[in-house]
Every structure is written in structure tokens, then in C-alpha cells.
PDB file of C-alpha atoms in Angstrom:
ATOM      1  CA  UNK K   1       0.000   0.000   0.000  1.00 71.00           C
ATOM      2  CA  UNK K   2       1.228   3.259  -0.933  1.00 79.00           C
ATOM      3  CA  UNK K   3       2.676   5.272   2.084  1.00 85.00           C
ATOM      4  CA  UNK K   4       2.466   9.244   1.538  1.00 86.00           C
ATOM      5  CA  UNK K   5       5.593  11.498   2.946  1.00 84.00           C
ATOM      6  CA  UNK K   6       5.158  15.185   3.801  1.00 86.00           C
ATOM      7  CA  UNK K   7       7.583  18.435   4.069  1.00 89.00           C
ATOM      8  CA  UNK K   8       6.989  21.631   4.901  1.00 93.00           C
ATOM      9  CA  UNK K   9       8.750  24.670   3.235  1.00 93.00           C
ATOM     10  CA  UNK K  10       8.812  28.068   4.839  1.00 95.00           C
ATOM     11  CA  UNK K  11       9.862  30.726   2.826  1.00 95.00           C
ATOM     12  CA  UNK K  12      10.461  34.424   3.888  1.00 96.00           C
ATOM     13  CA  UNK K  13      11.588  37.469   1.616  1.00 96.00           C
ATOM     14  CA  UNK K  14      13.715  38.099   4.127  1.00 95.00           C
ATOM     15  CA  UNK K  15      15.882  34.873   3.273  1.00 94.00           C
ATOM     16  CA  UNK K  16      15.513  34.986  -0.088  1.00 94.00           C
ATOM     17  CA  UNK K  17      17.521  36.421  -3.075  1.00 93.00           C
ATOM     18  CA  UNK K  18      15.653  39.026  -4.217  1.00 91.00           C
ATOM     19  CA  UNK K  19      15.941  39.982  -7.978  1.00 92.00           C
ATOM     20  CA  UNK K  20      13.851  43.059  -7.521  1.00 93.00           C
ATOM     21  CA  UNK K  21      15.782  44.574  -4.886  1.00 92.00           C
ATOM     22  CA  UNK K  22      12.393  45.835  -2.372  1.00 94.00           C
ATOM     23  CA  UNK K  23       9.774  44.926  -4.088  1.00 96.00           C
ATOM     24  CA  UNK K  24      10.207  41.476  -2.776  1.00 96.00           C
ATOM     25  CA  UNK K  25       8.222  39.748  -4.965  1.00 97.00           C
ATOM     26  CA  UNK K  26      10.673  37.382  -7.206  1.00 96.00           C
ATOM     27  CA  UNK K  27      12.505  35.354  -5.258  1.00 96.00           C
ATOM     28  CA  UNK K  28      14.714  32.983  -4.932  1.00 95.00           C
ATOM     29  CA  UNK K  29      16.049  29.645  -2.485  1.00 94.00           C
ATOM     30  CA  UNK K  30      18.687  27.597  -2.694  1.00 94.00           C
ATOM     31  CA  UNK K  31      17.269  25.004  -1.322  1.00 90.00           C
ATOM     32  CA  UNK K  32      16.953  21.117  -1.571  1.00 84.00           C
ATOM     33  CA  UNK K  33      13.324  20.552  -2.362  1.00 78.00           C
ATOM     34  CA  UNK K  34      12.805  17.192  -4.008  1.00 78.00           C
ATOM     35  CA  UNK K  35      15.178  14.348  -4.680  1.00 81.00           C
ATOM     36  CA  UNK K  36      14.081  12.343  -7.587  1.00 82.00           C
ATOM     37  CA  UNK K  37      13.953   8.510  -6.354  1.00 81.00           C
ATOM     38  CA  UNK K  38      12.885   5.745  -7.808  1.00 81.00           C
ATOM     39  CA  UNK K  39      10.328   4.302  -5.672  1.00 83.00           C
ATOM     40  CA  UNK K  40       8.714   7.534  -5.382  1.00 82.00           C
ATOM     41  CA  UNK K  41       5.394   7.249  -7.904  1.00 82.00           C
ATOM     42  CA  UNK K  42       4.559  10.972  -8.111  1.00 83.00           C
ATOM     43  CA  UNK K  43       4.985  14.181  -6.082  1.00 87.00           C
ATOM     44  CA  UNK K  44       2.242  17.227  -5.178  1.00 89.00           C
ATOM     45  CA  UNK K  45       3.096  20.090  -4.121  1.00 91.00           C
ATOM     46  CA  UNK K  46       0.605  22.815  -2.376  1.00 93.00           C
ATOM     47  CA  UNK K  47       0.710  26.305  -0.945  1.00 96.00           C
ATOM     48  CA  UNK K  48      -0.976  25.598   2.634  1.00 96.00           C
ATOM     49  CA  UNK K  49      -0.578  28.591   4.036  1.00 96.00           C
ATOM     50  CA  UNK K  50       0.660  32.462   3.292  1.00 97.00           C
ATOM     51  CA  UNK K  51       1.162  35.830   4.931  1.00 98.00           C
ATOM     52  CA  UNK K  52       0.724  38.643   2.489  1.00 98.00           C
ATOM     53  CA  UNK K  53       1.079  42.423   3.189  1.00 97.00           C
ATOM     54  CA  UNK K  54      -1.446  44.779   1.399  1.00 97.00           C
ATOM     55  CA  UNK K  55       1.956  47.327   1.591  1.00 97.00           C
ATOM     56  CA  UNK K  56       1.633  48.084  -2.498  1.00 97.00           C
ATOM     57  CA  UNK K  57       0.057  50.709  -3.295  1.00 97.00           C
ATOM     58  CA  UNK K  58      -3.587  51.372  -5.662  1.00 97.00           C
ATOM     59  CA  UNK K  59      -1.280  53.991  -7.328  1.00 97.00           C
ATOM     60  CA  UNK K  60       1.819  51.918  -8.626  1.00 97.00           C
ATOM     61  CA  UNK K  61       4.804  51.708 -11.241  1.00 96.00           C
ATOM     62  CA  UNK K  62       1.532  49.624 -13.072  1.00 96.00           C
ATOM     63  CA  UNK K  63      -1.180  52.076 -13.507  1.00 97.00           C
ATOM     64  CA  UNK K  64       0.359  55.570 -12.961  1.00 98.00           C
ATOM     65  CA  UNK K  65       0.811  57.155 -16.188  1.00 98.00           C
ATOM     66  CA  UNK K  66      -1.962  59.922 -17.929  1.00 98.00           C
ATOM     67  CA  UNK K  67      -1.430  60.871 -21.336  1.00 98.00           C
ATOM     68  CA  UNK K  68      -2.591  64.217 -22.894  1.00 97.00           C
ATOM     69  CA  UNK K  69      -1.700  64.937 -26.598  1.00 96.00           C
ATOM     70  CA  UNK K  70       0.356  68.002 -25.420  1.00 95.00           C
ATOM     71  CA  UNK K  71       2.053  66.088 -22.522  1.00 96.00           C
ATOM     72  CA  UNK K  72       2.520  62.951 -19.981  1.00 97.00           C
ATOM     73  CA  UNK K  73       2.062  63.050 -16.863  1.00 98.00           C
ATOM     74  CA  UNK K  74       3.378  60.243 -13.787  1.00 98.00           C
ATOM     75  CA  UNK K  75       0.765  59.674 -11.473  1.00 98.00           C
ATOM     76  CA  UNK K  76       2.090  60.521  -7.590  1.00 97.00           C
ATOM     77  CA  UNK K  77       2.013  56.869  -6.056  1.00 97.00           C
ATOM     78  CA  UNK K  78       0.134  56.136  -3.033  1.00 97.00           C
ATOM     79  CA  UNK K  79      -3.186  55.004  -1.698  1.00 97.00           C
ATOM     80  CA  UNK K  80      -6.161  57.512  -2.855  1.00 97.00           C
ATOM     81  CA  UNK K  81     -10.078  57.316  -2.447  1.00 96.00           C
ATOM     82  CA  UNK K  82     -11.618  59.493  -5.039  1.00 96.00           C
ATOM     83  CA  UNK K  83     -11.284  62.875  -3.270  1.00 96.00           C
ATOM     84  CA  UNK K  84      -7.882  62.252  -2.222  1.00 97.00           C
ATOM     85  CA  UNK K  85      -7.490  61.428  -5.669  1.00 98.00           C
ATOM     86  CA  UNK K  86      -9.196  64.483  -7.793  1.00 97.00           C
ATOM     87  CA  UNK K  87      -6.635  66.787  -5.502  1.00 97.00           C
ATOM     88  CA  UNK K  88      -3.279  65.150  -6.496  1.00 98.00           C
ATOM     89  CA  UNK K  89      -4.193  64.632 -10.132  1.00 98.00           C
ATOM     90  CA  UNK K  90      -5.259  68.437 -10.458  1.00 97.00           C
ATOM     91  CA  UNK K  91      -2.320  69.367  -8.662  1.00 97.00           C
ATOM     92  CA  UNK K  92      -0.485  67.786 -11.800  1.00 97.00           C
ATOM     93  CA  UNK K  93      -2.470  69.050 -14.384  1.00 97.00           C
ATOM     94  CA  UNK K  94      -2.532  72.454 -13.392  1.00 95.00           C
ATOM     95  CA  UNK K  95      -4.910  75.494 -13.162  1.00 95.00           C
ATOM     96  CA  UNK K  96      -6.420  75.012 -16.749  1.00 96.00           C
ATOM     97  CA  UNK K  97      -8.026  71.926 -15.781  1.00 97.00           C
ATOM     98  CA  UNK K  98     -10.987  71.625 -13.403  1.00 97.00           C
ATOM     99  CA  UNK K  99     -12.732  68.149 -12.165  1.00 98.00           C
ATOM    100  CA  UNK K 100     -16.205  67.252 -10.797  1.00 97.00           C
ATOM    101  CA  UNK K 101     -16.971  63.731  -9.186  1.00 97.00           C
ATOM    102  CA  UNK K 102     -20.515  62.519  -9.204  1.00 97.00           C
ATOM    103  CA  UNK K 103     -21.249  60.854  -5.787  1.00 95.00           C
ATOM    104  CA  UNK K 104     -24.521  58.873  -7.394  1.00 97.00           C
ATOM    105  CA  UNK K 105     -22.622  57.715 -10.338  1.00 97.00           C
ATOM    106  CA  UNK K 106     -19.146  57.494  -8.907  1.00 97.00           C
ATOM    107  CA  UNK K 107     -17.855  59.115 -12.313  1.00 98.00           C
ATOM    108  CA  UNK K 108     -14.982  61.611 -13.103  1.00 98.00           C
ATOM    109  CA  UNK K 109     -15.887  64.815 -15.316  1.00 98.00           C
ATOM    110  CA  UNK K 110     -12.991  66.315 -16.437  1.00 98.00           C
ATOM    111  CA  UNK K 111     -13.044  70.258 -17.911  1.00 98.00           C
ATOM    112  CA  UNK K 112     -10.790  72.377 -20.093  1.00 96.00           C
ATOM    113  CA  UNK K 113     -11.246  75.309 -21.646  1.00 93.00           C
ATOM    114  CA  UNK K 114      -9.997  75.390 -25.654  1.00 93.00           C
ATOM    115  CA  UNK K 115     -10.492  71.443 -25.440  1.00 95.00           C
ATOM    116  CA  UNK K 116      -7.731  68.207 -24.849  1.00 97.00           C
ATOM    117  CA  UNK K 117      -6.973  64.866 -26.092  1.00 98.00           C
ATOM    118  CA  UNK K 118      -6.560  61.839 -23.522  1.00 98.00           C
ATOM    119  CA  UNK K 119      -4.080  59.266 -25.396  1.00 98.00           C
ATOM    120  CA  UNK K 120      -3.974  55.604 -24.005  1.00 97.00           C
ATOM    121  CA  UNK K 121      -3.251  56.394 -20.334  1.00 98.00           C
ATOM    122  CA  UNK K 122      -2.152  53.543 -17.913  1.00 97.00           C
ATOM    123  CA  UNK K 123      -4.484  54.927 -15.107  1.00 97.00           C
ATOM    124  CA  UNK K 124      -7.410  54.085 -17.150  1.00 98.00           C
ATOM    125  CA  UNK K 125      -9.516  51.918 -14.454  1.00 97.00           C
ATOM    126  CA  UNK K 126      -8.866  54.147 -11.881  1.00 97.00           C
ATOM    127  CA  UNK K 127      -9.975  57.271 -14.007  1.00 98.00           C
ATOM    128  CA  UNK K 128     -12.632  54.928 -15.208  1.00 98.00           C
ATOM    129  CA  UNK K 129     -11.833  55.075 -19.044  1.00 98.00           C
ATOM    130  CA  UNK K 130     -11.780  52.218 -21.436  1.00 97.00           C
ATOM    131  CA  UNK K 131      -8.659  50.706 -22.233  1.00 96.00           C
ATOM    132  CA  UNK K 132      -6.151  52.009 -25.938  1.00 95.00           C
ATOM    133  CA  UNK K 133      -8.859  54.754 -26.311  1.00 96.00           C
ATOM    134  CA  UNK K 134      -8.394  57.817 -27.565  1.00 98.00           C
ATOM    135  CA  UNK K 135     -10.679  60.837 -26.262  1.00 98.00           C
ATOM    136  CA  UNK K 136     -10.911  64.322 -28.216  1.00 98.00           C
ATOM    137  CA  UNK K 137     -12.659  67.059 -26.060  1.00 97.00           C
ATOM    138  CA  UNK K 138     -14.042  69.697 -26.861  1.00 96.00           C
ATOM    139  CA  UNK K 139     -13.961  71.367 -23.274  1.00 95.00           C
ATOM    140  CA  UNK K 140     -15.394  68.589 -20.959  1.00 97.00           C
ATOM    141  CA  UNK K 141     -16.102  64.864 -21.059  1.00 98.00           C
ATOM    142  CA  UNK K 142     -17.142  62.426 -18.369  1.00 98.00           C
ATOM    143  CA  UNK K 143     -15.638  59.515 -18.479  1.00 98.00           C
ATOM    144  CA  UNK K 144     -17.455  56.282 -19.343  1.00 98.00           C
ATOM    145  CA  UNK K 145     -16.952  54.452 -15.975  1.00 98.00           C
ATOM    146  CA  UNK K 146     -17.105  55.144 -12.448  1.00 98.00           C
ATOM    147  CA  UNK K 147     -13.931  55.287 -11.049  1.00 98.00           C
ATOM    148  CA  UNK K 148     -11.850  52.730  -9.516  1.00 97.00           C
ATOM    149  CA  UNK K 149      -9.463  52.427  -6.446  1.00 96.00           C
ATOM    150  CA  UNK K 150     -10.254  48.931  -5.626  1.00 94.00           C
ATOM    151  CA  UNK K 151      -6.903  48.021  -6.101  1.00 95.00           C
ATOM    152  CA  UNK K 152      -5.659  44.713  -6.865  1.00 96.00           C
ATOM    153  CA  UNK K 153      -8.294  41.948  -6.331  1.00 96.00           C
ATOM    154  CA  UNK K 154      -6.116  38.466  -6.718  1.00 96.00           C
ATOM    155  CA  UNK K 155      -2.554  37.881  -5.667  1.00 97.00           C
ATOM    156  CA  UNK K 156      -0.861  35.087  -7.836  1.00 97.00           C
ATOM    157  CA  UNK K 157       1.895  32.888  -6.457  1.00 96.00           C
ATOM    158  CA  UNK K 158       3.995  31.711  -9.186  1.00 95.00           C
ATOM    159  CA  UNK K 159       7.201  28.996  -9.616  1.00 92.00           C
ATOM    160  CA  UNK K 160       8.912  27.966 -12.366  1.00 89.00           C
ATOM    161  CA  UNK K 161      10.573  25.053 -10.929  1.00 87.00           C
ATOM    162  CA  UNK K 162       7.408  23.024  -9.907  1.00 85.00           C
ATOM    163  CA  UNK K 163       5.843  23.109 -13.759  1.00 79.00           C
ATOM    164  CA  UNK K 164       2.064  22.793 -12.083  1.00 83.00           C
ATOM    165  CA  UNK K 165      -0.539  22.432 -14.885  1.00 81.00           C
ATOM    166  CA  UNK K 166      -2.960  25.190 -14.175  1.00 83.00           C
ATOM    167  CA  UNK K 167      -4.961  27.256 -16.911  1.00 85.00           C
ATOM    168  CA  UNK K 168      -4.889  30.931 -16.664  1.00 86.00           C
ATOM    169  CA  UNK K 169      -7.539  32.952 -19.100  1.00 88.00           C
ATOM    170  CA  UNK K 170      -5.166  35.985 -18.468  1.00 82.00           C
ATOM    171  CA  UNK K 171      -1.800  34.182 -20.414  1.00 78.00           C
ATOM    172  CA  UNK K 172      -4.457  31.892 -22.783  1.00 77.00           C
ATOM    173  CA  UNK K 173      -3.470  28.751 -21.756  1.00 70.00           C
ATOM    174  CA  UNK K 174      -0.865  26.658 -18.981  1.00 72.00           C
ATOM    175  CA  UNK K 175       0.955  28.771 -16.388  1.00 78.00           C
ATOM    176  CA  UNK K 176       3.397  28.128 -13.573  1.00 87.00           C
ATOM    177  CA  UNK K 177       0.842  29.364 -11.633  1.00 92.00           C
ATOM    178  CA  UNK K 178       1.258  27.491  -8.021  1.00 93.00           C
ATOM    179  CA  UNK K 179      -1.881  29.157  -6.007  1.00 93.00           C
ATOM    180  CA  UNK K 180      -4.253  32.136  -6.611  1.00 95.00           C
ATOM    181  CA  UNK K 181      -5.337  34.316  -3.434  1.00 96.00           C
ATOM    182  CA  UNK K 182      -8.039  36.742  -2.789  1.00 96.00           C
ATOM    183  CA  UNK K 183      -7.485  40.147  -1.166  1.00 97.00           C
ATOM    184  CA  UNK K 184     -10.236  40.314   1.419  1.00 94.00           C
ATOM    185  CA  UNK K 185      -8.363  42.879   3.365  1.00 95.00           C
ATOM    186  CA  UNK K 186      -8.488  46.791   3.292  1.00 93.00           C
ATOM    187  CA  UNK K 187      -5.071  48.294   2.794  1.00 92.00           C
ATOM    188  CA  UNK K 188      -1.891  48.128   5.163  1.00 94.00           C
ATOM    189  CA  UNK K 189      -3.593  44.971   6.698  1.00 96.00           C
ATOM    190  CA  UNK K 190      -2.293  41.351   6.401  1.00 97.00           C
ATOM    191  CA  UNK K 191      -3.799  38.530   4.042  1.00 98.00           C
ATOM    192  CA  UNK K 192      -3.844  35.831   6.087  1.00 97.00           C
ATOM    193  CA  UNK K 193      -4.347  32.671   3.551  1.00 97.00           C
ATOM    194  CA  UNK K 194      -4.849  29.375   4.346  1.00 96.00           C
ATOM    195  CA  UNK K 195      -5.321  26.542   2.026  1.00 95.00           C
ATOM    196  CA  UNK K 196      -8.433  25.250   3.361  1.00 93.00           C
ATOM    197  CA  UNK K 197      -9.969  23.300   0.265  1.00 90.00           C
ATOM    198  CA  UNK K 198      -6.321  21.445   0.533  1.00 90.00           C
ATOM    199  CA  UNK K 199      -6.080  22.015  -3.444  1.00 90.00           C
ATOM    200  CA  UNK K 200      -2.435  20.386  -4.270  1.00 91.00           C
ATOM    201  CA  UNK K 201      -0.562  20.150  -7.730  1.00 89.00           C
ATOM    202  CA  UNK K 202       0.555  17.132  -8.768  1.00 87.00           C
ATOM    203  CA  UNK K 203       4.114  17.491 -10.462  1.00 82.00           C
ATOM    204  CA  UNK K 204       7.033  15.357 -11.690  1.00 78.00           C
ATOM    205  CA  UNK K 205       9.328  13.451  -9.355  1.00 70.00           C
ATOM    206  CA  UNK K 206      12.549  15.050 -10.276  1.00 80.00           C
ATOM    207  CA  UNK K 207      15.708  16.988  -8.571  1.00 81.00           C
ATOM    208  CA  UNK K 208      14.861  20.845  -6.957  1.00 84.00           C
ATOM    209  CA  UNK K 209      17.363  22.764  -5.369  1.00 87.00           C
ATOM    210  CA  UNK K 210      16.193  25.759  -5.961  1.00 90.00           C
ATOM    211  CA  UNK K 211      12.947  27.962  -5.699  1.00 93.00           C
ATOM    212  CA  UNK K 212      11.728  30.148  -7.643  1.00 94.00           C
ATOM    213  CA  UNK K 213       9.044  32.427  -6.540  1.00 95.00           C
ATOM    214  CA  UNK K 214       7.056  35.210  -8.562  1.00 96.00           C
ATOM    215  CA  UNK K 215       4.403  37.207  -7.139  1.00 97.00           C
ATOM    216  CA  UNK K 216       2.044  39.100  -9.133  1.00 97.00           C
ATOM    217  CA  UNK K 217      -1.389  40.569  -9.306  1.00 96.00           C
ATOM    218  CA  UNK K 218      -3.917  39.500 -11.057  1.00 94.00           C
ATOM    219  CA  UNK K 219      -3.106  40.984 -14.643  1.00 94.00           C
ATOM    220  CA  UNK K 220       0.815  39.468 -14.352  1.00 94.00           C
ATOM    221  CA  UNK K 221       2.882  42.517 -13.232  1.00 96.00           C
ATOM    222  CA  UNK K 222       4.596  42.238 -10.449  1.00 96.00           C
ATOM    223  CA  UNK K 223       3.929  43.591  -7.134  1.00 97.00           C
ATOM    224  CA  UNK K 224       5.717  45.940  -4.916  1.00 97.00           C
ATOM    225  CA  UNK K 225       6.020  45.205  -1.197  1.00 97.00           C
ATOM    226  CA  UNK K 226       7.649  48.322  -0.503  1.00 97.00           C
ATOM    227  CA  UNK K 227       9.814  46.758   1.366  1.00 96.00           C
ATOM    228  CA  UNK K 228       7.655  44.667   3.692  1.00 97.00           C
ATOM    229  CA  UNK K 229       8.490  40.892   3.764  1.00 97.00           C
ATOM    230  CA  UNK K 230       6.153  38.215   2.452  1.00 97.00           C
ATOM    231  CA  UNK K 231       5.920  34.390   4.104  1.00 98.00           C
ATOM    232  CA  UNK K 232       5.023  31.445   2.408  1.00 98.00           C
ATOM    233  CA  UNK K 233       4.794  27.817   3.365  1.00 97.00           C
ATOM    234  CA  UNK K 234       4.817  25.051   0.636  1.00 95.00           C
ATOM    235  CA  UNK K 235       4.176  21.399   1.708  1.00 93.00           C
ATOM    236  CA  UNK K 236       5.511  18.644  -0.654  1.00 91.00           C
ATOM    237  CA  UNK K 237       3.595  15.409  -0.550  1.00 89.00           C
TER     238      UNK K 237
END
């Protein structure tokens, strides 16, 4: 009868080579993780349990670009709600501009006299405009959308060396995508996930010595920690 062994992996940013210097969010261990043996019939390999900072910010290196026909403009990073918001992004724009917020509708309307042109802008779900558009205006326009500062919504954990199986709509097809987590927390808390489902991927019995870990959000660019370190714990089965 078949006889199942388990290890435990705990991982910390902290003891980790970081290729993204603070960010710590790719990562990697030199460490000894599977020995490939030949009465071993298959291995699995799970994330049971993780603590995740909500240190990044809804403002980011992602999302913090606007882009006028007459100039660009880089986004002040940070946390905003949509006051906080309409202040710092006037502040940029200057005098000429002026900006209303509907509180029934939750959209932006944004003024100028003698017109402007918005040019695909990487801020366009938090200003709550649809994506590679361009906008001509003749003085004002309100945007399409409400605006957004939910942030990010999914956390992916991600490792090359374990080849899992999983399907991902966002990449069209396989992934190295090890565990997906929700963010059910407000901002500067702590995700506290546990694997409760016990969801494990089954991999190939081969030699690791080293992990690589990738964390992302839930369009694929990578997250910045600002700093803060992140803890997983992988279990090997």
C-alpha cells in the first residue's frame, strides 16, 4: 500500500535572493526541495498557508501614467479614495483643468477650456476610461466608468521550478501558476491565507534545489512590497 511522505517549506523574503531589490516579490532559495527517487510514484506540491502584506500601493509603477496629446504626466504613487485622488491629479495638471466627481454615479468629469486629447493612459480603471482609447474634447467629457481604487483583487503565487498544470484565461493557456489568493483585506492589513480546500498540484518526481518564486497581481505585473516581507509555506507530498 502506498505510504504518503510530507515536508513543509517556509519561505520568507527576508531569506531569499531578491531579484527586484524591495519589491520582494521574485525570489529565490537555494534550497533542496525534491530528490528524484525511484520508488517515489509521483509528487504534489501545495501552498498551505501564506502571509501577504497589502503594503503596495492602488497607485503603482503599473497604472500611474496619464497621457494628454500636449504632454505625460506620472501619477504621484500612493493610496487615494476618489477625493484624495481628484486633488493630487489636479495638482499635476494644473490650473487650466478643473474636475467634478458625481457621488450617485461614482464618475470623473474632467473640464478644459480650448479642449484636450486623452491618449492611451495607464491609469485608465482608476480614471474609469476604457482601455487604448483615444478621447478628443471639446472642453469637458465624463468619463465612461465610475472610477476605480479597488486596487488589486487576486494575488498570484507563481514557480517555475514546480511546472504545475494550471490554466490561466489571463496568459491563454498553462501557467506556472502554483496558487491564486483573494485580497479580502483593506489596505496596510495582512492577508492571512490558508489553504483550506487542501487544493495540491501534482508534479514530476525530479531533482529541486532551488525555488523560484514570482508574485504578481492578477493581470501578471509584479507587485511591490515596498519593502515589507512576504511568508510562504509550501508542503511537498
Amino acid at each position: 500500500m502506498p505510504i504518503t511522505v510530507s515536508n513543509q517549506i517556509n519561505l520568507s523574503s527576508n531569506s531569499a535572493t531578491i531579484k527586484n531589490n524591495s519589491y520582494n516579490s521574485v525570489m529565490i532559495f537555494k534550497l533542496l526541495a525534491m530528490k528524484k527517487e525511484k520508488n517515489i510514484l509521483y509528487n504534489q506540491v501545495s501552498l498551505i498557508h501564506a502571509q501577504i502584506p497589502v503594503s503596495y500601493y492602488t497607485i503603482n509603477e503599473n497604472n500611474n501614467k496619464f497621457v494628454l496629446s500636449t504632454a505625460s504626466y506620472t501619477l504621484t504613487n500612493g493610496n487615494y479614495n476618489a477625493t484624495s485622488f481628484k486633488t493630487m491629479f489636479l495638482n499635476l495638471l494644473g490650473s487650466s483643468f478643473s474636475m467634478t466627481l458625481d457621488v450617485n454615479t461614482g464618475k470623473y468629469t474632467l473640464s478644459k477650456t480650448g479642449g484636450f486629447t486623452i491618449l492611451s493612459s495607464s491609469c485608465y480603471k482608476i480614471l474609469g476610461l476604457e482601455k487604448n482609447k483615444t478621447y478628443v474634447v471639446s472642453s469637458s467629457l465624463t468619463f465612461p466608468y465610475p472610477c476605480n481604487f479597488l486596487g488589486i483583487n487576486r494575488i498570484k503565487i507563481k514557480s517555475g521550478c514546480f511546472k504545475t498544470n494550471n490554466l490561466d484565461s489571463n496568459s491563454n493557456g498553462h501557467t506556472d501558476l502554483l496558487a491564486t489568493i483573494p485580497v479580502n483585506v483593506s489596505q496596510y492589513s495582512l492577508i492571512n491565507y490558508i489553504n483550506y480546500v487542501g487544493f495540491r498540484n501534482i508534479i514530476h518526481n525530479e531533482d529541486i534545489n532551488m525555488i523560484d518564486i514570482t508574485i504578481t497581481d492578477e493581470e501578471d505585473n509584479i507587485i511591490n512590497f515596498n519593502g515589507v516581507d512576504v511568508y510562504l509555506t509550501l508542503q511537498i507530498d
